XYZ file of C-alpha atoms in Angstrom:
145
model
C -1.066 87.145 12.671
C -2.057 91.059 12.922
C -4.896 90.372 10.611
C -6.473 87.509 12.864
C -5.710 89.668 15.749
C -7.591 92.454 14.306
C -10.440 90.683 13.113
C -10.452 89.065 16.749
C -10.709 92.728 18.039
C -13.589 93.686 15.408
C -15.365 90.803 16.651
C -15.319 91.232 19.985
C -16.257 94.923 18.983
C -19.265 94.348 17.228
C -20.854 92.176 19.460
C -20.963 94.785 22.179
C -21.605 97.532 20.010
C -23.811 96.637 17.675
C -27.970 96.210 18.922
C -29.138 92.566 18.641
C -25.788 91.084 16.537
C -25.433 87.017 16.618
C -23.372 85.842 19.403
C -21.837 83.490 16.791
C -17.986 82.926 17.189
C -16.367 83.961 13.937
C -14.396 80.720 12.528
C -10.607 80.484 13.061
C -7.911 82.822 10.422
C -11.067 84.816 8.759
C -9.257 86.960 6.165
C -7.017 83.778 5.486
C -9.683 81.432 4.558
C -11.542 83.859 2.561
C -8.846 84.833 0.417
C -8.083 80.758 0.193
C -11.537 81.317 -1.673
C -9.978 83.338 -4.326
C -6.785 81.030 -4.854
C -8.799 78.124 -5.135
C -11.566 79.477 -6.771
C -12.185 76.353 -9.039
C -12.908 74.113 -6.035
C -15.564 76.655 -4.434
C -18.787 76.981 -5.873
C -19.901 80.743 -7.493
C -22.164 81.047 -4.315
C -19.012 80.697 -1.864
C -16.918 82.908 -4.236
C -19.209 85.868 -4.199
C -19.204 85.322 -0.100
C -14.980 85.443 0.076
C -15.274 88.356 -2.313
C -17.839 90.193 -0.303
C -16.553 89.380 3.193
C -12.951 90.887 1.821
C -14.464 93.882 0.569
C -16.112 94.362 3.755
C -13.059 93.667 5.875
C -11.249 96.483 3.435
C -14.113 99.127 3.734
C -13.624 98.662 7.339
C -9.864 98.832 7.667
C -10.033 101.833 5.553
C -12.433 103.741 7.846
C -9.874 102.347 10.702
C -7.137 103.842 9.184
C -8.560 107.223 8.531
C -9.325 107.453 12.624
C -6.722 109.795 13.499
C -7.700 112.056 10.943
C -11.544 111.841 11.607
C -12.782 112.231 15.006
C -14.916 109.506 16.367
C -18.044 110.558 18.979
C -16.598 109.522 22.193
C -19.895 107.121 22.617
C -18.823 105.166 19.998
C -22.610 104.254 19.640
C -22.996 107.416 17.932
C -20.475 106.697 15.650
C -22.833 105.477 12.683
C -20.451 104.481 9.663
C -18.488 102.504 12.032
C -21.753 100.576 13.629
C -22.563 100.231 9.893
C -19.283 98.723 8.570
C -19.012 96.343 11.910
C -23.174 94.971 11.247
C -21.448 94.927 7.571
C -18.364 93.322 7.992
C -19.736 90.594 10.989
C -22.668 89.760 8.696
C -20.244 88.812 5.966
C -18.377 86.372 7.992
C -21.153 84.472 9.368
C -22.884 84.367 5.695
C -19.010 82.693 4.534
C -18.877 80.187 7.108
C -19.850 77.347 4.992
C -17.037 78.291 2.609
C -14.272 79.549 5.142
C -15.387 75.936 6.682
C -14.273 73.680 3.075
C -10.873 76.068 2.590
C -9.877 75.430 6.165
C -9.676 71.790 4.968
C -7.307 72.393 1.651
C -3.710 72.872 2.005
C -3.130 76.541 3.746
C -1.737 79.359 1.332
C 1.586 79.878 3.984
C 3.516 80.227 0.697
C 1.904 82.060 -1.746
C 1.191 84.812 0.903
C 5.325 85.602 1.138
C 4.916 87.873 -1.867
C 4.328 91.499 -1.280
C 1.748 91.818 -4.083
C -0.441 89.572 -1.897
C -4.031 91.235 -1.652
C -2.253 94.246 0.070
C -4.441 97.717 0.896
C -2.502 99.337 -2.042
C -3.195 96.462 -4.138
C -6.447 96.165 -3.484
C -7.834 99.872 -3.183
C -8.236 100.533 -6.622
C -10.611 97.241 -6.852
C -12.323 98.503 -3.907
C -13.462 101.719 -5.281
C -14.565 100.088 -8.595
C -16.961 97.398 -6.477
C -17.935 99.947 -4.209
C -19.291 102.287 -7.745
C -20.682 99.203 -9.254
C -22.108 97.320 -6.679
C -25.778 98.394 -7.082
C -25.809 97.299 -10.759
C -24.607 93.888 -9.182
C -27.254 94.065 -6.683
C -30.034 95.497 -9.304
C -29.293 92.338 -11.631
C -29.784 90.071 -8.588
C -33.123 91.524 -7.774
């Protein structure tokens, strides 16, 4: 519920921050139906996996940067603040590119269950992935290209 809330927030954020962004409304529980990706990986196809994948590592560079806001001071025009403008483009560009595969998960059974655990792609979980896509992710791009 915080999550959706959130991603709500960045949305809303993005499109009047960010120069010339799509007006597109982001689909309905984001962050759930990309991470439905993952758990059902066998029924997505390697295209839709990569955009899940992507669109959570996004979502986590952002929160991250979020989190680190009372430490770092932001410009009070938050224009000015660059990373931030950077990670929102980022992180809103990643959900519309998903859409197609947020679209089939929203029409499997929901993961309400499986999300009880508290090993569930949680920012302590996940941070040590993070780091290692964030130092490899030009080779992936350089293979691509």
């Amino acid at each position: 519920a915080l999550e959706n809330e959130l991603v709500r927030s960045i949305e809303r954020l993005a499109k009047s921050l960010v120069p010339n962004i799509p007006q597109d409304a982001f689909p309905e529980d984001v962050l759930p139906l990309a991470e439905a990706c993952i758990f059902y990986e066998t029924k997505c196809t390697d295209e839709w996996l990569h955009q899940a994948k992507w669109l959570i590592k996004d979502y986590l560079e952002l929160r991250m940067y979020i989190a680190k806001i009372p430490e770092e001071r932001l410009q009070p025009e938050l224009k000015e603040n660059e990373q931030l403008t950077r990670l929102l483009k980022t992180f809103h560009e990643s959900v519309l590119t998903a859409r197609g595969a947020l679209s089939f998960v929203s029409k499997l059974p929901k993961l309400i269950h499986a999300k009880t655990s508290n090993n569930w792609l949680t920012k302590k979980l996940l941070e040590p992935d993070l780091r290692y896509i964030q130092k490899t992710a030009h080779l992936a791009f350089e293979s691509a290209h």
